[in-house]
Amino acid sequence: MRTALIGGASKGLGLGCCKALAIAGHRIVMCSRNSHDLEAAAREVRTLGKGEVIVHACDLSKETDLRSLGEWLTRDGITIDILVNNVGGPPPKTVTQLTESEWEEGLDLLFRSTLRLYALVLPNMRQQKWGRIINILSTTVVEPSPALAVSSVLRAALASYAKLTAGEISRDGVTVNSVMPSGFLTARTEELMADTAKRENKSIAEVRTHIESTLPLGRFMDPIELGNFVAYLASEDASGITGTNIPVDGGSKKSV
């Protein structure tokens, strides 16, 4: 049994990853900002697996919270074998709408949090000659979205950072991969649909129907479908896969 640390674990893609990893038999450490939502999600995850499910409320965009997370893990003797690097998305805005302070907030949320999480888990992974890091990014890495400027720019940077890291540590038995989801029904998706509905003076139902009509599968996917693939990347069977950016998007990505 391995121990997996999952960010943004109280809902959406993070919760889907928690469920799949619990079913695979791992001990789960769930992190999210809202302790109430986190506890509710943990109760759900505990029904699925036999391993322990631990919760720790923290804001991964804050250096002080990440420092406290590291101290808590050390104090409780918890070492992380699997990191699912996942956080929520920045508010939807175009490049020309963004202020410098909003770019800074995005850097804290997406990029600096990743640097600190890697620094937290990599020493032990390299020492024990085994580890898995899976970044939850987005297809905006390869197909930037004008309305999601911060996410598009910074997740692309994260993909490069992960690729370089993978090359440096591959001989230590640690793999680093990034998945690029799209077409999942999450709270984030609902937020973006609401934003689109407001801008286009439509109902949310109309926006959803239109989006689903454009998806190759004809439907939104459930977060557990991403979680199942993440569980595979975290397994022994995926030991030869590292440094990749893998779309899990129901075929919606248009580029080759």
mmCIF file with all atom_site columns, C-alpha atoms in Angstrom, residues 7-217:
data_model
loop_
_atom_site.group_PDB
_atom_site.id
_atom_site.type_symbol
_atom_site.label_atom_id
_atom_site.label_alt_id
_atom_site.label_comp_id
_atom_site.label_asym_id
_atom_site.label_entity_id
_atom_site.label_seq_id
_atom_site.pdbx_PDB_ins_code
_atom_site.Cartn_x
_atom_site.Cartn_y
_atom_site.Cartn_z
_atom_site.occupancy
_atom_site.B_iso_or_equiv
_atom_site.pdbx_formal_charge
_atom_site.auth_seq_id
_atom_site.auth_comp_id
_atom_site.auth_asym_id
_atom_site.auth_atom_id
_atom_site.pdbx_PDB_model_num
ATOM 1   C CA . GLY A 1 7   ? -4.727  18.483 -3.749  1.00 0.00 ? 7   GLY A CA 1
ATOM 2   C CA . GLY A 1 8   ? -8.107  20.041 -4.450  1.00 0.00 ? 8   GLY A CA 1
ATOM 3   C CA . ALA A 1 9   ? -9.503  16.825 -3.015  1.00 0.00 ? 9   ALA A CA 1
ATOM 4   C CA . SER A 1 10  ? -12.929 17.934 -1.793  1.00 0.00 ? 10  SER A CA 1
ATOM 5   C CA . LYS A 1 11  ? -14.614 17.996 -5.203  1.00 0.00 ? 11  LYS A CA 1
ATOM 6   C CA . GLY A 1 12  ? -14.258 17.657 -8.947  1.00 0.00 ? 12  GLY A CA 1
ATOM 7   C CA . LEU A 1 13  ? -11.210 16.065 -10.510 1.00 0.00 ? 13  LEU A CA 1
ATOM 8   C CA . GLY A 1 14  ? -9.338  15.903 -7.203  1.00 0.00 ? 14  GLY A CA 1
ATOM 9   C CA . LEU A 1 15  ? -12.144 13.948 -5.575  1.00 0.00 ? 15  LEU A CA 1
ATOM 10  C CA . GLY A 1 16  ? -12.340 11.662 -8.592  1.00 0.00 ? 16  GLY A CA 1
ATOM 11  C CA . CYS A 1 17  ? -8.630  10.893 -8.168  1.00 0.00 ? 17  CYS A CA 1
ATOM 12  C CA . CYS A 1 18  ? -9.118  10.211 -4.444  1.00 0.00 ? 18  CYS A CA 1
ATOM 13  C CA . LYS A 1 19  ? -11.874 7.717  -5.190  1.00 0.00 ? 19  LYS A CA 1
ATOM 14  C CA . ALA A 1 20  ? -9.897  5.830  -7.818  1.00 0.00 ? 20  ALA A CA 1
ATOM 15  C CA . LEU A 1 21  ? -6.733  5.682  -5.713  1.00 0.00 ? 21  LEU A CA 1
ATOM 16  C CA . ALA A 1 22  ? -8.726  4.486  -2.698  1.00 0.00 ? 22  ALA A CA 1
ATOM 17  C CA . ILE A 1 23  ? -10.292 1.731  -4.796  1.00 0.00 ? 23  ILE A CA 1
ATOM 18  C CA . ALA A 1 24  ? -6.753  0.782  -5.906  1.00 0.00 ? 24  ALA A CA 1
ATOM 19  C CA . GLY A 1 25  ? -5.910  0.216  -2.237  1.00 0.00 ? 25  GLY A CA 1
ATOM 20  C CA . HIS A 1 26  ? -3.786  3.242  -1.382  1.00 0.00 ? 26  HIS A CA 1
ATOM 21  C CA . ARG A 1 27  ? -3.802  5.305  1.793   1.00 0.00 ? 27  ARG A CA 1
ATOM 22  C CA . ILE A 1 28  ? -5.224  8.718  0.918   1.00 0.00 ? 28  ILE A CA 1
ATOM 23  C CA . VAL A 1 29  ? -4.210  12.142 2.247   1.00 0.00 ? 29  VAL A CA 1
ATOM 24  C CA . MET A 1 30  ? -6.812  14.661 1.092   1.00 0.00 ? 30  MET A CA 1
ATOM 25  C CA . CYS A 1 31  ? -6.012  18.388 1.005   1.00 0.00 ? 31  CYS A CA 1
ATOM 26  C CA . SER A 1 32  ? -8.376  21.257 0.293   1.00 0.00 ? 32  SER A CA 1
ATOM 27  C CA . ARG A 1 33  ? -9.143  24.717 1.669   1.00 0.00 ? 33  ARG A CA 1
ATOM 28  C CA . ASN A 1 34  ? -12.657 24.088 2.982   1.00 0.00 ? 34  ASN A CA 1
ATOM 29  C CA . SER A 1 35  ? -12.559 21.733 5.972   1.00 0.00 ? 35  SER A CA 1
ATOM 30  C CA . HIS A 1 36  ? -16.343 21.128 5.924   1.00 0.00 ? 36  HIS A CA 1
ATOM 31  C CA . ASP A 1 37  ? -16.341 20.068 2.258   1.00 0.00 ? 37  ASP A CA 1
ATOM 32  C CA . LEU A 1 38  ? -13.193 18.052 2.850   1.00 0.00 ? 38  LEU A CA 1
ATOM 33  C CA . GLU A 1 39  ? -14.693 16.030 5.692   1.00 0.00 ? 39  GLU A CA 1
ATOM 34  C CA . ALA A 1 40  ? -17.832 15.327 3.646   1.00 0.00 ? 40  ALA A CA 1
ATOM 35  C CA . ALA A 1 41  ? -15.733 14.150 0.700   1.00 0.00 ? 41  ALA A CA 1
ATOM 36  C CA . ALA A 1 42  ? -13.575 11.972 2.969   1.00 0.00 ? 42  ALA A CA 1
ATOM 37  C CA . ARG A 1 43  ? -16.644 10.156 4.276   1.00 0.00 ? 43  ARG A CA 1
ATOM 38  C CA . GLU A 1 44  ? -17.515 9.290  0.699   1.00 0.00 ? 44  GLU A CA 1
ATOM 39  C CA . VAL A 1 45  ? -13.986 8.099  -0.132  1.00 0.00 ? 45  VAL A CA 1
ATOM 40  C CA . ARG A 1 46  ? -13.821 5.915  3.001   1.00 0.00 ? 46  ARG A CA 1
ATOM 41  C CA . THR A 1 47  ? -16.683 3.793  1.692   1.00 0.00 ? 47  THR A CA 1
ATOM 42  C CA . LEU A 1 48  ? -14.681 2.823  -1.401  1.00 0.00 ? 48  LEU A CA 1
ATOM 43  C CA . GLY A 1 49  ? -11.342 1.475  -0.179  1.00 0.00 ? 49  GLY A CA 1
ATOM 44  C CA . LYS A 1 50  ? -9.731  -0.423 2.664   1.00 0.00 ? 50  LYS A CA 1
ATOM 45  C CA . GLY A 1 51  ? -6.862  2.011  3.219   1.00 0.00 ? 51  GLY A CA 1
ATOM 46  C CA . GLU A 1 52  ? -6.817  4.911  5.668   1.00 0.00 ? 52  GLU A CA 1
ATOM 47  C CA . VAL A 1 53  ? -8.242  8.255  4.530   1.00 0.00 ? 53  VAL A CA 1
ATOM 48  C CA . ILE A 1 54  ? -6.692  11.316 6.209   1.00 0.00 ? 54  ILE A CA 1
ATOM 49  C CA . VAL A 1 55  ? -7.728  14.941 5.723   1.00 0.00 ? 55  VAL A CA 1
ATOM 50  C CA . HIS A 1 56  ? -5.734  18.133 6.138   1.00 0.00 ? 56  HIS A CA 1
ATOM 51  C CA . ALA A 1 57  ? -7.304  21.502 5.359   1.00 0.00 ? 57  ALA A CA 1
ATOM 52  C CA . CYS A 1 58  ? -4.848  23.885 3.733   1.00 0.00 ? 58  CYS A CA 1
ATOM 53  C CA . ASP A 1 59  ? -4.555  26.411 0.930   1.00 0.00 ? 59  ASP A CA 1
ATOM 54  C CA . LEU A 1 60  ? -1.858  25.134 -1.424  1.00 0.00 ? 60  LEU A CA 1
ATOM 55  C CA . SER A 1 61  ? -1.383  28.617 -2.876  1.00 0.00 ? 61  SER A CA 1
ATOM 56  C CA . LYS A 1 62  ? -0.038  29.870 0.478   1.00 0.00 ? 62  LYS A CA 1
ATOM 57  C CA . GLU A 1 63  ? 3.570   29.210 1.460   1.00 0.00 ? 63  GLU A CA 1
ATOM 58  C CA . THR A 1 64  ? 2.699   29.183 5.170   1.00 0.00 ? 64  THR A CA 1
ATOM 59  C CA . ASP A 1 65  ? 0.021   26.517 4.651   1.00 0.00 ? 65  ASP A CA 1
ATOM 60  C CA . LEU A 1 66  ? 2.413   24.330 2.668   1.00 0.00 ? 66  LEU A CA 1
ATOM 61  C CA . ARG A 1 67  ? 5.057   24.692 5.354   1.00 0.00 ? 67  ARG A CA 1
ATOM 62  C CA . SER A 1 68  ? 2.492   23.623 7.938   1.00 0.00 ? 68  SER A CA 1
ATOM 63  C CA . LEU A 1 69  ? 1.515   20.678 5.749   1.00 0.00 ? 69  LEU A CA 1
ATOM 64  C CA . GLY A 1 70  ? 5.121   19.521 5.632   1.00 0.00 ? 70  GLY A CA 1
ATOM 65  C CA . GLU A 1 71  ? 5.503   19.869 9.395   1.00 0.00 ? 71  GLU A CA 1
ATOM 66  C CA . TRP A 1 72  ? 2.269   17.931 9.964   1.00 0.00 ? 72  TRP A CA 1
ATOM 67  C CA . LEU A 1 73  ? 3.377   15.084 7.680   1.00 0.00 ? 73  LEU A CA 1
ATOM 68  C CA . THR A 1 74  ? 6.748   14.885 9.432   1.00 0.00 ? 74  THR A CA 1
ATOM 69  C CA . ARG A 1 75  ? 5.211   15.004 12.904  1.00 0.00 ? 75  ARG A CA 1
ATOM 70  C CA . ASP A 1 76  ? 2.779   12.177 12.059  1.00 0.00 ? 76  ASP A CA 1
ATOM 71  C CA . GLY A 1 77  ? 5.439   10.112 10.294  1.00 0.00 ? 77  GLY A CA 1
ATOM 72  C CA . ILE A 1 78  ? 3.628   10.205 6.942   1.00 0.00 ? 78  ILE A CA 1
ATOM 73  C CA . THR A 1 79  ? 5.774   9.899  3.817   1.00 0.00 ? 79  THR A CA 1
ATOM 74  C CA . ILE A 1 80  ? 4.223   10.572 0.426   1.00 0.00 ? 80  ILE A CA 1
ATOM 75  C CA . ASP A 1 81  ? 4.751   8.054  -2.370  1.00 0.00 ? 81  ASP A CA 1
ATOM 76  C CA . ILE A 1 82  ? 2.235   9.478  -4.847  1.00 0.00 ? 82  ILE A CA 1
ATOM 77  C CA . LEU A 1 83  ? 1.556   13.172 -5.419  1.00 0.00 ? 83  LEU A CA 1
ATOM 78  C CA . VAL A 1 84  ? -1.504  14.226 -7.391  1.00 0.00 ? 84  VAL A CA 1
ATOM 79  C CA . ASN A 1 85  ? -0.715  17.874 -8.025  1.00 0.00 ? 85  ASN A CA 1
ATOM 80  C CA . ASN A 1 86  ? -4.129  19.446 -8.451  1.00 0.00 ? 86  ASN A CA 1
ATOM 81  C CA . VAL A 1 87  ? -5.557  22.873 -7.651  1.00 0.00 ? 87  VAL A CA 1
ATOM 82  C CA . GLY A 1 88  ? -8.582  24.859 -8.776  1.00 0.00 ? 88  GLY A CA 1
ATOM 83  C CA . GLY A 1 89  ? -8.481  27.139 -11.771 1.00 0.00 ? 89  GLY A CA 1
ATOM 84  C CA . PRO A 1 90  ? -8.059  30.932 -11.791 1.00 0.00 ? 90  PRO A CA 1
ATOM 85  C CA . PRO A 1 91  ? -11.077 33.101 -12.703 1.00 0.00 ? 91  PRO A CA 1
ATOM 86  C CA . PRO A 1 92  ? -11.824 33.235 -16.448 1.00 0.00 ? 92  PRO A CA 1
ATOM 87  C CA . LYS A 1 93  ? -10.311 36.337 -18.049 1.00 0.00 ? 93  LYS A CA 1
ATOM 88  C CA . THR A 1 94  ? -8.525  37.275 -21.255 1.00 0.00 ? 94  THR A CA 1
ATOM 89  C CA . VAL A 1 95  ? -4.947  38.552 -21.361 1.00 0.00 ? 95  VAL A CA 1
ATOM 90  C CA . THR A 1 96  ? -5.977  42.198 -21.750 1.00 0.00 ? 96  THR A CA 1
ATOM 91  C CA . GLN A 1 97  ? -8.454  41.970 -18.865 1.00 0.00 ? 97  GLN A CA 1
ATOM 92  C CA . LEU A 1 98  ? -5.897  40.717 -16.353 1.00 0.00 ? 98  LEU A CA 1
ATOM 93  C CA . THR A 1 99  ? -4.058  42.873 -13.835 1.00 0.00 ? 99  THR A CA 1
ATOM 94  C CA . GLU A 1 100 ? -0.552  42.223 -12.577 1.00 0.00 ? 100 GLU A CA 1
ATOM 95  C CA . SER A 1 101 ? -1.889  41.231 -9.179  1.00 0.00 ? 101 SER A CA 1
ATOM 96  C CA . GLU A 1 102 ? -4.134  38.599 -10.817 1.00 0.00 ? 102 GLU A CA 1
ATOM 97  C CA . TRP A 1 103 ? -1.101  37.136 -12.571 1.00 0.00 ? 103 TRP A CA 1
ATOM 98  C CA . GLU A 1 104 ? 0.632   37.017 -9.190  1.00 0.00 ? 104 GLU A CA 1
ATOM 99  C CA . GLU A 1 105 ? -2.339  35.186 -7.677  1.00 0.00 ? 105 GLU A CA 1
ATOM 100 C CA . GLY A 1 106 ? -2.188  32.712 -10.550 1.00 0.00 ? 106 GLY A CA 1
ATOM 101 C CA . LEU A 1 107 ? 1.529   32.166 -9.989  1.00 0.00 ? 107 LEU A CA 1
ATOM 102 C CA . ASP A 1 108 ? 0.881   31.373 -6.316  1.00 0.00 ? 108 ASP A CA 1
ATOM 103 C CA . LEU A 1 109 ? -2.016  29.051 -7.124  1.00 0.00 ? 109 LEU A CA 1
ATOM 104 C CA . LEU A 1 110 ? -0.532  27.141 -10.045 1.00 0.00 ? 110 LEU A CA 1
ATOM 105 C CA . PHE A 1 111 ? 3.232   27.537 -10.243 1.00 0.00 ? 111 PHE A CA 1
ATOM 106 C CA . ARG A 1 112 ? 4.723   28.337 -6.852  1.00 0.00 ? 112 ARG A CA 1
ATOM 107 C CA . SER A 1 113 ? 2.512   25.722 -5.202  1.00 0.00 ? 113 SER A CA 1
ATOM 108 C CA . THR A 1 114 ? 3.985   23.137 -7.574  1.00 0.00 ? 114 THR A CA 1
ATOM 109 C CA . LEU A 1 115 ? 7.571   24.142 -6.784  1.00 0.00 ? 115 LEU A CA 1
ATOM 110 C CA . ARG A 1 116 ? 6.870   23.780 -3.065  1.00 0.00 ? 116 ARG A CA 1
ATOM 111 C CA . LEU A 1 117 ? 4.996   20.480 -3.358  1.00 0.00 ? 117 LEU A CA 1
ATOM 112 C CA . TYR A 1 118 ? 7.776   18.951 -5.444  1.00 0.00 ? 118 TYR A CA 1
ATOM 113 C CA . ALA A 1 119 ? 10.315  20.098 -2.849  1.00 0.00 ? 119 ALA A CA 1
ATOM 114 C CA . LEU A 1 120 ? 8.158   18.522 -0.143  1.00 0.00 ? 120 LEU A CA 1
ATOM 115 C CA . VAL A 1 121 ? 7.837   15.041 -1.650  1.00 0.00 ? 121 VAL A CA 1
ATOM 116 C CA . LEU A 1 122 ? 10.833  14.505 -3.921  1.00 0.00 ? 122 LEU A CA 1
ATOM 117 C CA . PRO A 1 123 ? 13.606  13.974 -1.314  1.00 0.00 ? 123 PRO A CA 1
ATOM 118 C CA . ASN A 1 124 ? 11.868  10.921 0.157   1.00 0.00 ? 124 ASN A CA 1
ATOM 119 C CA . MET A 1 125 ? 10.814  9.581  -3.248  1.00 0.00 ? 125 MET A CA 1
ATOM 120 C CA . ARG A 1 126 ? 14.379  9.763  -4.540  1.00 0.00 ? 126 ARG A CA 1
ATOM 121 C CA . GLN A 1 127 ? 15.782  8.229  -1.369  1.00 0.00 ? 127 GLN A CA 1
ATOM 122 C CA . GLN A 1 128 ? 13.422  5.256  -1.487  1.00 0.00 ? 128 GLN A CA 1
ATOM 123 C CA . LYS A 1 129 ? 13.895  4.909  -5.272  1.00 0.00 ? 129 LYS A CA 1
ATOM 124 C CA . TRP A 1 130 ? 10.161  5.002  -5.967  1.00 0.00 ? 130 TRP A CA 1
ATOM 125 C CA . GLY A 1 131 ? 7.634   7.724  -6.520  1.00 0.00 ? 131 GLY A CA 1
ATOM 126 C CA . ARG A 1 132 ? 4.854   9.015  -8.715  1.00 0.00 ? 132 ARG A CA 1
ATOM 127 C CA . ILE A 1 133 ? 4.002   12.636 -9.466  1.00 0.00 ? 133 ILE A CA 1
ATOM 128 C CA . ILE A 1 134 ? 0.915   13.264 -11.577 1.00 0.00 ? 134 ILE A CA 1
ATOM 129 C CA . ASN A 1 135 ? 0.028   16.834 -12.490 1.00 0.00 ? 135 ASN A CA 1
ATOM 130 C CA . ILE A 1 136 ? -3.585  17.633 -13.319 1.00 0.00 ? 136 ILE A CA 1
ATOM 131 C CA . LEU A 1 137 ? -3.257  20.281 -16.017 1.00 0.00 ? 137 LEU A CA 1
ATOM 132 C CA . SER A 1 138 ? -5.567  20.985 -18.973 1.00 0.00 ? 138 SER A CA 1
ATOM 133 C CA . THR A 1 139 ? -5.702  20.745 -22.744 1.00 0.00 ? 139 THR A CA 1
ATOM 134 C CA . THR A 1 140 ? -5.041  24.503 -22.659 1.00 0.00 ? 140 THR A CA 1
ATOM 135 C CA . VAL A 1 141 ? -1.389  23.408 -22.372 1.00 0.00 ? 141 VAL A CA 1
ATOM 136 C CA . VAL A 1 142 ? -1.444  22.698 -26.119 1.00 0.00 ? 142 VAL A CA 1
ATOM 137 C CA . GLU A 1 143 ? -4.559  24.622 -27.177 1.00 0.00 ? 143 GLU A CA 1
ATOM 138 C CA . PRO A 1 144 ? -4.663  27.940 -25.257 1.00 0.00 ? 144 PRO A CA 1
ATOM 139 C CA . SER A 1 145 ? -8.103  29.308 -24.425 1.00 0.00 ? 145 SER A CA 1
ATOM 140 C CA . PRO A 1 146 ? -8.491  33.092 -24.807 1.00 0.00 ? 146 PRO A CA 1
ATOM 141 C CA . ALA A 1 147 ? -10.942 33.232 -21.887 1.00 0.00 ? 147 ALA A CA 1
ATOM 142 C CA . LEU A 1 148 ? -8.612  31.229 -19.627 1.00 0.00 ? 148 LEU A CA 1
ATOM 143 C CA . ALA A 1 149 ? -5.426  33.211 -20.068 1.00 0.00 ? 149 ALA A CA 1
ATOM 144 C CA . VAL A 1 150 ? -3.799  32.583 -16.674 1.00 0.00 ? 150 VAL A CA 1
ATOM 145 C CA . SER A 1 151 ? -4.533  28.869 -16.800 1.00 0.00 ? 151 SER A CA 1
ATOM 146 C CA . SER A 1 152 ? -3.338  28.553 -20.407 1.00 0.00 ? 152 SER A CA 1
ATOM 147 C CA . VAL A 1 153 ? -0.026  30.312 -19.830 1.00 0.00 ? 153 VAL A CA 1
ATOM 148 C CA . LEU A 1 154 ? 0.906   28.889 -16.438 1.00 0.00 ? 154 LEU A CA 1
ATOM 149 C CA . ARG A 1 155 ? -0.206  25.309 -17.039 1.00 0.00 ? 155 ARG A CA 1
ATOM 150 C CA . ALA A 1 156 ? 1.935   25.283 -20.191 1.00 0.00 ? 156 ALA A CA 1
ATOM 151 C CA . ALA A 1 157 ? 4.857   26.428 -18.033 1.00 0.00 ? 157 ALA A CA 1
ATOM 152 C CA . LEU A 1 158 ? 4.091   23.652 -15.543 1.00 0.00 ? 158 LEU A CA 1
ATOM 153 C CA . ALA A 1 159 ? 4.159   21.064 -18.329 1.00 0.00 ? 159 ALA A CA 1
ATOM 154 C CA . SER A 1 160 ? 7.687   22.189 -19.228 1.00 0.00 ? 160 SER A CA 1
ATOM 155 C CA . TYR A 1 161 ? 8.760   22.192 -15.588 1.00 0.00 ? 161 TYR A CA 1
ATOM 156 C CA . ALA A 1 162 ? 7.430   18.656 -15.129 1.00 0.00 ? 162 ALA A CA 1
ATOM 157 C CA . LYS A 1 163 ? 9.165   17.471 -18.295 1.00 0.00 ? 163 LYS A CA 1
ATOM 158 C CA . LEU A 1 164 ? 12.529  18.819 -17.140 1.00 0.00 ? 164 LEU A CA 1
ATOM 159 C CA . THR A 1 165 ? 12.074  17.373 -13.656 1.00 0.00 ? 165 THR A CA 1
ATOM 160 C CA . ALA A 1 166 ? 11.188  13.959 -15.086 1.00 0.00 ? 166 ALA A CA 1
ATOM 161 C CA . GLY A 1 167 ? 14.440  13.876 -17.031 1.00 0.00 ? 167 GLY A CA 1
ATOM 162 C CA . GLU A 1 168 ? 16.524  14.663 -13.971 1.00 0.00 ? 168 GLU A CA 1
ATOM 163 C CA . ILE A 1 169 ? 15.035  12.062 -11.645 1.00 0.00 ? 169 ILE A CA 1
ATOM 164 C CA . SER A 1 170 ? 13.997  9.190  -13.914 1.00 0.00 ? 170 SER A CA 1
ATOM 165 C CA . ARG A 1 171 ? 16.916  7.001  -12.777 1.00 0.00 ? 171 ARG A CA 1
ATOM 166 C CA . ASP A 1 172 ? 15.747  7.365  -9.191  1.00 0.00 ? 172 ASP A CA 1
ATOM 167 C CA . GLY A 1 173 ? 12.602  5.351  -9.929  1.00 0.00 ? 173 GLY A CA 1
ATOM 168 C CA . VAL A 1 174 ? 10.386  8.436  -9.794  1.00 0.00 ? 174 VAL A CA 1
ATOM 169 C CA . THR A 1 175 ? 8.048   9.211  -12.669 1.00 0.00 ? 175 THR A CA 1
ATOM 170 C CA . VAL A 1 176 ? 6.542   12.614 -13.439 1.00 0.00 ? 176 VAL A CA 1
ATOM 171 C CA . ASN A 1 177 ? 3.596   12.848 -15.792 1.00 0.00 ? 177 ASN A CA 1
ATOM 172 C CA . SER A 1 178 ? 0.945   15.419 -16.620 1.00 0.00 ? 178 SER A CA 1
ATOM 173 C CA . VAL A 1 179 ? -2.610  14.697 -17.690 1.00 0.00 ? 179 VAL A CA 1
ATOM 174 C CA . MET A 1 180 ? -4.602  17.197 -19.712 1.00 0.00 ? 180 MET A CA 1
ATOM 175 C CA . PRO A 1 181 ? -8.307  16.810 -18.928 1.00 0.00 ? 181 PRO A CA 1
ATOM 176 C CA . SER A 1 182 ? -11.164 18.420 -20.785 1.00 0.00 ? 182 SER A CA 1
ATOM 177 C CA . GLY A 1 183 ? -14.862 17.706 -21.052 1.00 0.00 ? 183 GLY A CA 1
ATOM 178 C CA . PHE A 1 184 ? -15.446 16.770 -17.401 1.00 0.00 ? 184 PHE A CA 1
ATOM 179 C CA . LEU A 1 185 ? -18.477 17.908 -15.432 1.00 0.00 ? 185 LEU A CA 1
ATOM 180 C CA . THR A 1 186 ? -17.112 19.629 -12.333 1.00 0.00 ? 186 THR A CA 1
ATOM 181 C CA . ALA A 1 187 ? -17.899 22.710 -10.263 1.00 0.00 ? 187 ALA A CA 1
ATOM 182 C CA . ARG A 1 188 ? -15.269 24.512 -12.348 1.00 0.00 ? 188 ARG A CA 1
ATOM 183 C CA . THR A 1 189 ? -17.080 23.518 -15.550 1.00 0.00 ? 189 THR A CA 1
ATOM 184 C CA . GLU A 1 190 ? -20.356 24.762 -14.109 1.00 0.00 ? 190 GLU A CA 1
ATOM 185 C CA . GLU A 1 191 ? -18.691 28.057 -13.167 1.00 0.00 ? 191 GLU A CA 1
ATOM 186 C CA . LEU A 1 192 ? -17.399 28.508 -16.706 1.00 0.00 ? 192 LEU A CA 1
ATOM 187 C CA . MET A 1 193 ? -20.784 27.632 -18.180 1.00 0.00 ? 193 MET A CA 1
ATOM 188 C CA . ALA A 1 194 ? -22.391 30.239 -15.932 1.00 0.00 ? 194 ALA A CA 1
ATOM 189 C CA . ASP A 1 195 ? -19.845 32.815 -17.105 1.00 0.00 ? 195 ASP A CA 1
ATOM 190 C CA . THR A 1 196 ? -20.558 31.962 -20.745 1.00 0.00 ? 196 THR A CA 1
ATOM 191 C CA . ALA A 1 197 ? -24.314 32.125 -20.161 1.00 0.00 ? 197 ALA A CA 1
ATOM 192 C CA . LYS A 1 198 ? -23.978 35.583 -18.646 1.00 0.00 ? 198 LYS A CA 1
ATOM 193 C CA . ARG A 1 199 ? -21.782 36.897 -21.451 1.00 0.00 ? 199 ARG A CA 1
ATOM 194 C CA . GLU A 1 200 ? -23.981 35.456 -24.197 1.00 0.00 ? 200 GLU A CA 1
ATOM 195 C CA . ASN A 1 201 ? -27.322 36.176 -22.495 1.00 0.00 ? 201 ASN A CA 1
ATOM 196 C CA . LYS A 1 202 ? -28.328 32.507 -22.503 1.00 0.00 ? 202 LYS A CA 1
ATOM 197 C CA . SER A 1 203 ? -29.488 30.037 -19.899 1.00 0.00 ? 203 SER A CA 1
ATOM 198 C CA . ILE A 1 204 ? -26.968 27.645 -18.364 1.00 0.00 ? 204 ILE A CA 1
ATOM 199 C CA . ALA A 1 205 ? -29.026 24.737 -19.732 1.00 0.00 ? 205 ALA A CA 1
ATOM 200 C CA . GLU A 1 206 ? -28.689 26.146 -23.250 1.00 0.00 ? 206 GLU A CA 1
ATOM 201 C CA . VAL A 1 207 ? -24.935 26.516 -22.834 1.00 0.00 ? 207 VAL A CA 1
ATOM 202 C CA . ARG A 1 208 ? -24.572 22.970 -21.504 1.00 0.00 ? 208 ARG A CA 1
ATOM 203 C CA . THR A 1 209 ? -26.647 21.488 -24.322 1.00 0.00 ? 209 THR A CA 1
ATOM 204 C CA . HIS A 1 210 ? -24.551 23.319 -26.898 1.00 0.00 ? 210 HIS A CA 1
ATOM 205 C CA . ILE A 1 211 ? -21.250 22.242 -25.334 1.00 0.00 ? 211 ILE A CA 1
ATOM 206 C CA . GLU A 1 212 ? -22.295 18.597 -25.080 1.00 0.00 ? 212 GLU A CA 1
ATOM 207 C CA . SER A 1 213 ? -23.376 18.652 -28.726 1.00 0.00 ? 213 SER A CA 1
ATOM 208 C CA . THR A 1 214 ? -19.800 19.608 -29.675 1.00 0.00 ? 214 THR A CA 1
ATOM 209 C CA . LEU A 1 215 ? -18.100 16.902 -27.575 1.00 0.00 ? 215 LEU A CA 1
ATOM 210 C CA . PRO A 1 216 ? -17.055 13.766 -29.494 1.00 0.00 ? 216 PRO A CA 1
ATOM 211 C CA . LEU A 1 217 ? -18.601 11.567 -26.786 1.00 0.00 ? 217 LEU A CA 1
#
